[in-house]
Coordinates of C-alpha atoms in Angstrom, one line a residue:
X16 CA -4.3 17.0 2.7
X17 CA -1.7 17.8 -0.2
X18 CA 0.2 15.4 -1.5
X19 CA 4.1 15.1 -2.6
X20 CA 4.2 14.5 -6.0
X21 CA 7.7 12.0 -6.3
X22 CA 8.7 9.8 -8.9
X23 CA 10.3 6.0 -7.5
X24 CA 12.2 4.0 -9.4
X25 CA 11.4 0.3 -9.7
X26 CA 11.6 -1.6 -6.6
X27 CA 11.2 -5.2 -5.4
X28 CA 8.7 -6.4 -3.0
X29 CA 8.5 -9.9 -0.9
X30 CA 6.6 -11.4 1.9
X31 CA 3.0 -13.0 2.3
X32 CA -0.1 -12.6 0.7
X33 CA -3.6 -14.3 -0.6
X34 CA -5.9 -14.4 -3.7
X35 CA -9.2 -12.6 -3.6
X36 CA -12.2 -12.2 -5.6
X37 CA -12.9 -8.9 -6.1
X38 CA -15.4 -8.9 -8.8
X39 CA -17.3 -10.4 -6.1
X40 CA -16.8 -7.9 -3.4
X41 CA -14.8 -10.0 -0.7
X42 CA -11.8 -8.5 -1.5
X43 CA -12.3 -6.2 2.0
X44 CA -13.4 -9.5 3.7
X45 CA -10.6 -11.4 2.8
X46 CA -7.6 -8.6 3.4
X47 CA -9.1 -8.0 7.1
X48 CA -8.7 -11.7 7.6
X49 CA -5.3 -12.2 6.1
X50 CA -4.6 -9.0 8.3
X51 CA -5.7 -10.9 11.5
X52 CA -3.9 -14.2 10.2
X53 CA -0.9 -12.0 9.6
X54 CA -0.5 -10.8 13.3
X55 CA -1.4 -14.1 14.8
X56 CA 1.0 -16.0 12.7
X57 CA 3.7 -13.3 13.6
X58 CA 4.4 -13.5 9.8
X59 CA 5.6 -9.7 10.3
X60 CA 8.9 -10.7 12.6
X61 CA 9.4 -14.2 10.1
X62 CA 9.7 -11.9 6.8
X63 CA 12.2 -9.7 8.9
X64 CA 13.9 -12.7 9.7
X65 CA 14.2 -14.6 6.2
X66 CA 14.3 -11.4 4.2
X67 CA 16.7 -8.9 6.4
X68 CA 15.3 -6.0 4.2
X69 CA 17.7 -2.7 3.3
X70 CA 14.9 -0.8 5.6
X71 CA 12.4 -1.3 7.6
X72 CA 9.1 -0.5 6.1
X73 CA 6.1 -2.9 5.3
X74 CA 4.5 -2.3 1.5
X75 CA 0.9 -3.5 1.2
X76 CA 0.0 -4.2 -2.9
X77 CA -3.0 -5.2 -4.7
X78 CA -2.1 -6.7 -7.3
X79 CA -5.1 -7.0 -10.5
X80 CA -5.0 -10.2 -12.4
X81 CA -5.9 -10.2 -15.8
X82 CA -9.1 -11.5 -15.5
X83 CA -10.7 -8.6 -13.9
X84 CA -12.4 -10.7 -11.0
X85 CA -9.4 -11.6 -8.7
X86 CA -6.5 -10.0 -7.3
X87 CA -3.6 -10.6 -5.1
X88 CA -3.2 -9.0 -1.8
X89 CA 0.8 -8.8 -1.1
X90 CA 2.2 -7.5 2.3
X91 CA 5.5 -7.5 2.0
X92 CA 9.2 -5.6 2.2
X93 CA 11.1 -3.9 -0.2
X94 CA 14.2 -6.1 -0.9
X95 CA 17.2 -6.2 -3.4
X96 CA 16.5 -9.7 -4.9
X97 CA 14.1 -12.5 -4.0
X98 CA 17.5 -15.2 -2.3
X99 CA 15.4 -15.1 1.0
X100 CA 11.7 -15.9 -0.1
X101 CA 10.5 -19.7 1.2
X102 CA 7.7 -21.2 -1.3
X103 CA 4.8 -19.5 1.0
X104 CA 6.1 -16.0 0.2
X105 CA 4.5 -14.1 -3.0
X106 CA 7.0 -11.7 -4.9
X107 CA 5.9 -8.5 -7.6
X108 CA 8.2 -6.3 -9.1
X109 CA 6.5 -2.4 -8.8
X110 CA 7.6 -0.5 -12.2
X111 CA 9.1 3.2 -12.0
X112 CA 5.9 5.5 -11.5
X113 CA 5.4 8.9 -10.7
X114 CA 3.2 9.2 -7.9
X115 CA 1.4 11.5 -5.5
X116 CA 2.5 10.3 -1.8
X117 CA -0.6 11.1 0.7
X118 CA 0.4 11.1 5.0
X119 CA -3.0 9.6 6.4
X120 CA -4.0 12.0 9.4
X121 CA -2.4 11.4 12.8
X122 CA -4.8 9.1 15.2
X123 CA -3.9 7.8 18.5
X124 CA -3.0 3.7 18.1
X125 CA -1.4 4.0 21.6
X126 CA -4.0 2.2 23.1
X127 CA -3.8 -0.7 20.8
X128 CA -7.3 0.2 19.0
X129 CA -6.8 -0.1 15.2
X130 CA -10.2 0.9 14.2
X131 CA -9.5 4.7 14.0
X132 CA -6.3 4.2 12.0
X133 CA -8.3 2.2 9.9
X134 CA -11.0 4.6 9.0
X135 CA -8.0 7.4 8.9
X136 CA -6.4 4.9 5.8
X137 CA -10.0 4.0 4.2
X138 CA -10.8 8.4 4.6
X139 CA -7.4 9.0 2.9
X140 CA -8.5 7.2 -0.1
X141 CA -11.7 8.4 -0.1
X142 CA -10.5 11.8 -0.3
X143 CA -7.4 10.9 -3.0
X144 CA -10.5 9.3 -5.7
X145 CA -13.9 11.8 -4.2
X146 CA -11.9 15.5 -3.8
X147 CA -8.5 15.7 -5.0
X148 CA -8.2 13.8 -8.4
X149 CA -11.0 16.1 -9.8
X150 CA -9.4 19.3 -9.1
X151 CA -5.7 17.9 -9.0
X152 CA -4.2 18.1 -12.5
X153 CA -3.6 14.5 -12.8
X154 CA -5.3 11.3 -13.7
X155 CA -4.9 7.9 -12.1
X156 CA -2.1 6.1 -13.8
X157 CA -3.5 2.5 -14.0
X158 CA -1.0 0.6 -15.6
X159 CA 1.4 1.0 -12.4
X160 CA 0.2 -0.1 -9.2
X161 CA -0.9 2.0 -6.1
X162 CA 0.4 0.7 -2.7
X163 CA 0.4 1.7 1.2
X164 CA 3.3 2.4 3.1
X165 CA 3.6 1.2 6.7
X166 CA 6.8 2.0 8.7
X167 CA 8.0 2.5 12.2
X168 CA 5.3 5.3 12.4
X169 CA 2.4 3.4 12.7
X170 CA 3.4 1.1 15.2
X171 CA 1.1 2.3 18.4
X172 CA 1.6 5.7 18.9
X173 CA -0.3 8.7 19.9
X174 CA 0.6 10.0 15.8
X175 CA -0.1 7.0 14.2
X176 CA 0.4 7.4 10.3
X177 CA 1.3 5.8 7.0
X178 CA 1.6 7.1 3.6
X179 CA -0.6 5.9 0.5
X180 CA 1.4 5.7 -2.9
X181 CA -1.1 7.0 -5.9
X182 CA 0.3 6.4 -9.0
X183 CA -0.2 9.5 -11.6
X184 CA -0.2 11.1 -15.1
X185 CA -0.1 14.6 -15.4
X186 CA -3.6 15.6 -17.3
X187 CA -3.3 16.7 -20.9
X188 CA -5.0 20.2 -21.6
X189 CA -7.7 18.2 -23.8
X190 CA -8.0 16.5 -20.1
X191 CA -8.6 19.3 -18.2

């Protein structure tokens, strides 16, 4: 599983979102559930709607405070500037990163069983932090922010996939 190393110029994201704790663990709790609120509230078509994004393409952030303990969970669309949002939208501008862009392995969603896809995304970062950062040549940029990429690919299909956006610095020789 090799990555493409790109670098993406700052962007603009929009759409709906929650706080979490993650210094107490729910964090993974709390983003399933907002998940299955999500697809029961159809928020997916409303941001469509409201928003009328340049692309389609949903961008899932997670967003540190700077308290250490919580977080915001942002599911959103890349937009041009925030004229659409309705007070019950979250916003964040993403900052110009380099980063290496991983495909999660194809699993069929055809069926409308998410659970594979979701150990194929949960696997993918697994691998990204446990096997290739170590013998990559990079470190994990943590002043930028990491995100998923869901588009018209992983919408139930026998090759469902999505692409996971690691920010990175290339290591220093002292690093290596």
């Amino acid at each position: 599983m090799d990555p493409v190393i790109i670098r993406k110029p700052a962007f603009k994201v929009a759409g709906y979102g929650i706080q979490t704790n993650v210094a107490e663990g729910n964090y993974t709790k709390d983003i399933a559930s907002f998940w299955s609120d999500y697809d029961g509230e159809n928020l997916e078509s409303k941001m469509y709607a409201l928003l009328n994004p340049p692309k389609h393409g949903e961008v899932g952030l997670c967003i540190p405070a700077s308290d250490g303990g919580t977080a915001t969970y942002l599911l959103g669309v890349i937009v041009e500037d925030y004229s659409g949002i309705v007070p019950e939208m979250l916003t964040a501008e993403v900052p110009e990163a380099e980063y290496a862009v991983f495909t999660t392995p194809p699993v069929d969603t055809s069926g409308g069983d998410q659970d594979a896809f979701v150990r194929a995304i949960r696997g993918t970062w697994k691998y990204v932090f446990e096997e290739w950062f170590p013998v990559s040549g990079y470190v994990y940029d943590d002043n930028k922010l990491d995100s998923e990429f869901y588009d018209e690919r992983c919408h139930s299909r026998i090759d469902t996939v999505m692409e996971i956006y690691v920010p990175v610095l290339r290591c220093t020789q002292e690093e290596l």
